[in-house]
Tab-separated table of C-alpha atoms in Angstrom:
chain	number	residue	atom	x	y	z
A	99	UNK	CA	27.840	-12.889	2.347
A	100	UNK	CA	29.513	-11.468	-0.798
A	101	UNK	CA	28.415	-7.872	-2.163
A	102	UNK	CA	26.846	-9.237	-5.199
A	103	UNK	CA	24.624	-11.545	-2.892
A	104	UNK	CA	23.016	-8.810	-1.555
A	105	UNK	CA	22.415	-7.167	-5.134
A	106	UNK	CA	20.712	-10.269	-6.282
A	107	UNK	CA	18.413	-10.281	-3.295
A	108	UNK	CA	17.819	-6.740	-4.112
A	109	UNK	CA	16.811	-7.463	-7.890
A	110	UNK	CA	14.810	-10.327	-7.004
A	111	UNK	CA	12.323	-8.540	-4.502
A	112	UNK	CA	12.233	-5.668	-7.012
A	113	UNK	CA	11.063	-8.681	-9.594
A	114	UNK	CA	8.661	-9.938	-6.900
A	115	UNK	CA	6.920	-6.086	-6.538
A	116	UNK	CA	6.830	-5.707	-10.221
A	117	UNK	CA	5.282	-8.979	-10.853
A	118	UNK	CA	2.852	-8.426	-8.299
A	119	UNK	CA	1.954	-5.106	-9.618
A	120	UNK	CA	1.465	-6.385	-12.859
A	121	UNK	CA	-0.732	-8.925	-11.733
A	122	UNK	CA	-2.454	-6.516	-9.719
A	123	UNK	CA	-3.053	-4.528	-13.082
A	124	UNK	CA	-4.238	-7.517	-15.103
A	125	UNK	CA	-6.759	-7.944	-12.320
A	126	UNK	CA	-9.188	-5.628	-13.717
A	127	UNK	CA	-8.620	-3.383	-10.356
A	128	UNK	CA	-10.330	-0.123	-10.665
A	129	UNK	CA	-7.397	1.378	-8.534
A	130	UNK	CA	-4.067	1.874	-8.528
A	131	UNK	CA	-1.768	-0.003	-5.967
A	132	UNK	CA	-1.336	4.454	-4.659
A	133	UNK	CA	-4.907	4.572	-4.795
A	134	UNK	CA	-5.805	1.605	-2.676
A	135	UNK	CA	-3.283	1.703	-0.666
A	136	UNK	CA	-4.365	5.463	0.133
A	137	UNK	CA	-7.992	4.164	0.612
A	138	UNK	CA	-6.652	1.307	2.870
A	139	UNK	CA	-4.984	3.720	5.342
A	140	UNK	CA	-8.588	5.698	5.346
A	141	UNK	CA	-10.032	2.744	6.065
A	142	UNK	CA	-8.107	0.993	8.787
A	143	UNK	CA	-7.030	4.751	10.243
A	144	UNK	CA	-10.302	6.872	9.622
A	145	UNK	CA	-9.862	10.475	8.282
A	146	UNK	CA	-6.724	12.019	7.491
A	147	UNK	CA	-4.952	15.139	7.102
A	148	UNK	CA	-2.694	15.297	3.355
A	149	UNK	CA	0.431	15.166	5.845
A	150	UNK	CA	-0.368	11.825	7.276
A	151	UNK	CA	-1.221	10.274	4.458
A	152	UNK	CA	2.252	11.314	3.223
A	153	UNK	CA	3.710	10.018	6.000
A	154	UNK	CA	1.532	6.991	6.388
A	155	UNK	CA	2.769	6.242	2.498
A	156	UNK	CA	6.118	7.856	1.790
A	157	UNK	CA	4.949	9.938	-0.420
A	158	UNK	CA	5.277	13.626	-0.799
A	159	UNK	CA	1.731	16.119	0.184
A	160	UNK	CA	1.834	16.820	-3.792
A	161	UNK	CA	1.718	13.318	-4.483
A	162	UNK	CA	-1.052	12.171	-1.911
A	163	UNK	CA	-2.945	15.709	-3.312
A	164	UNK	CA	-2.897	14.460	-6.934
A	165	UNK	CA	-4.241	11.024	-5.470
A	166	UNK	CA	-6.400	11.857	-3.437
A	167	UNK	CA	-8.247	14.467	-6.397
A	168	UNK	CA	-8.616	11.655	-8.202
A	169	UNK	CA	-10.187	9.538	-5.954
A	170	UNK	CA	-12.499	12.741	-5.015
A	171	UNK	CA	-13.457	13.137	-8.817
A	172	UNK	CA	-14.309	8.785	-8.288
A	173	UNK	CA	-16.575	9.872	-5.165
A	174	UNK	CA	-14.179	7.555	-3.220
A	175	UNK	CA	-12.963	10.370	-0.508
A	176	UNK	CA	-14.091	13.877	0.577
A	177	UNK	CA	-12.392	16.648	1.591
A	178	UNK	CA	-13.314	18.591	4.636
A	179	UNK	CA	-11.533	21.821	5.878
A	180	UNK	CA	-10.585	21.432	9.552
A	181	UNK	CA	-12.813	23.795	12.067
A	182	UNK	CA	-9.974	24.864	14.040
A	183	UNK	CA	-7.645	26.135	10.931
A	184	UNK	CA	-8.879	26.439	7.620
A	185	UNK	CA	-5.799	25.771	5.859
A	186	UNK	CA	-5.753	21.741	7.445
A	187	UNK	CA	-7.432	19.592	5.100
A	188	UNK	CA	-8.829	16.173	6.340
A	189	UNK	CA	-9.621	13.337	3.695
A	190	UNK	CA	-12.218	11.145	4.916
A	191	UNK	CA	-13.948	8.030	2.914
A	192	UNK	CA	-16.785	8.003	1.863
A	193	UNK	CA	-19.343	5.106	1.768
A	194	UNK	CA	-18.778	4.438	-2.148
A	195	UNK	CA	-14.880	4.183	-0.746
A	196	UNK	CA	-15.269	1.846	1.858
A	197	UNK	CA	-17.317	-0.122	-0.282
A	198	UNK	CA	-14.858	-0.403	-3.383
A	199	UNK	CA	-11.924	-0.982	-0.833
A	200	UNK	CA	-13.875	-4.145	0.576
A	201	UNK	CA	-14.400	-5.292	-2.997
A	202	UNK	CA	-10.815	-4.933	-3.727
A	203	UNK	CA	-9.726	-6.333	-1.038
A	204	UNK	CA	-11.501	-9.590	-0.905
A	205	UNK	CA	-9.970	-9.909	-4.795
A	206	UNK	CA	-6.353	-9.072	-4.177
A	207	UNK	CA	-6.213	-10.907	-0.865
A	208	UNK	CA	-7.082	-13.948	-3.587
A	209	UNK	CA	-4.540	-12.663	-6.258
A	210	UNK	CA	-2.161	-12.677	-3.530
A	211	UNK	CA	-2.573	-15.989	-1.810
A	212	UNK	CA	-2.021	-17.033	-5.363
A	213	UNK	CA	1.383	-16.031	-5.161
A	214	UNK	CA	2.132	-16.924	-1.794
A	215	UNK	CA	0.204	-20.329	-1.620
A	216	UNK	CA	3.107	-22.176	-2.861
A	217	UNK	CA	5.765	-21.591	0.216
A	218	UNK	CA	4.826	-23.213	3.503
A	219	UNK	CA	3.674	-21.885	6.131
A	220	UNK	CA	7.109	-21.952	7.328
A	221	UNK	CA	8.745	-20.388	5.095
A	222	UNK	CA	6.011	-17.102	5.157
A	223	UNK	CA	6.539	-17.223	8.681
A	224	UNK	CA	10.723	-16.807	7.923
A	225	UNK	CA	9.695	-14.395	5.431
A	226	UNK	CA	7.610	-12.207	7.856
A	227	UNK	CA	10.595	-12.125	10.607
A	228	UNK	CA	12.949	-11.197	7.814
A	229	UNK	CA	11.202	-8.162	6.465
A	230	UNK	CA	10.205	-6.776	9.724
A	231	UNK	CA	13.814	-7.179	10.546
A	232	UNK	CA	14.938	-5.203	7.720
A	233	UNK	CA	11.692	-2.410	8.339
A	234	UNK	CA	12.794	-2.016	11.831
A	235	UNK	CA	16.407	-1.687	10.308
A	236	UNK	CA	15.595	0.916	7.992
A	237	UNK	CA	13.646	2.732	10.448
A	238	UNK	CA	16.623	3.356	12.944
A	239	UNK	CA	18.211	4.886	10.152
């Protein structure tokens, strides 16, 4: 496959993400994708220390510590100091969090089947092997 193939793959996902985000902003969501993404991993993961967050979203400790004080100023998290070692934070959801993250995700599952619905099932399928191809790809490296 020529070089500028794989450029113009590379500009049309970016495309994709930015149209999605845009959408995602013209929602009316109360979060940012950061934000709910953050409150996702909470959710699915339970509490977490700044680090894993970090980790969890390839972010830097700052970044997920700027995030996070926002969503602690929303009532959205908490932070707890760890028992063992009081420099270990812990961010943990709180029940106003896992109650906006349901909301939002029933609505942006529907923004995003909106954008998906029009490719067969076949072709999300190809789309599914491809990206974890690439992810597992990326991860070796």
């Amino acid at each position: 496959m020529p070089e500028r193939d794989y450029f113009e793959l590379s500009t049309l996902f970016k495309t994709l993400l930015k149209g999605i985000a845009h959408k995602w902003n013209q929602h009316g969501c109360p979060l940012t994708q950061t934000q709910f993404k953050t409150l996702f991993v909470l959710s699915k993961e339970g509490p977490q220390m700044v680090s894993q967050l970090a980790h969890a979203l390839d972010l830097t400790s700052a970044a997920i510590t700027g995030v996070t004080d926002h969503l602690l100023a929303e009532g959205y998290v908490k932070k707890e100091r760890a028992e063992g070692d009081r420099r270990v934070v812990n961010i943990t959801l709180t029940e106003e969090g896992a109650s906006l993250i349901k909301e939002v995700e029933k609505s942006q599952k529907e923004l995003l089947h909106s954008h998906f619905s029009v490719l067969p099932d076949e072709d999300i399928a190809h789309l599914k092997r491809i990206f974890n191809t690439l992810i597992a790809e990326l991860d070796k490296k």
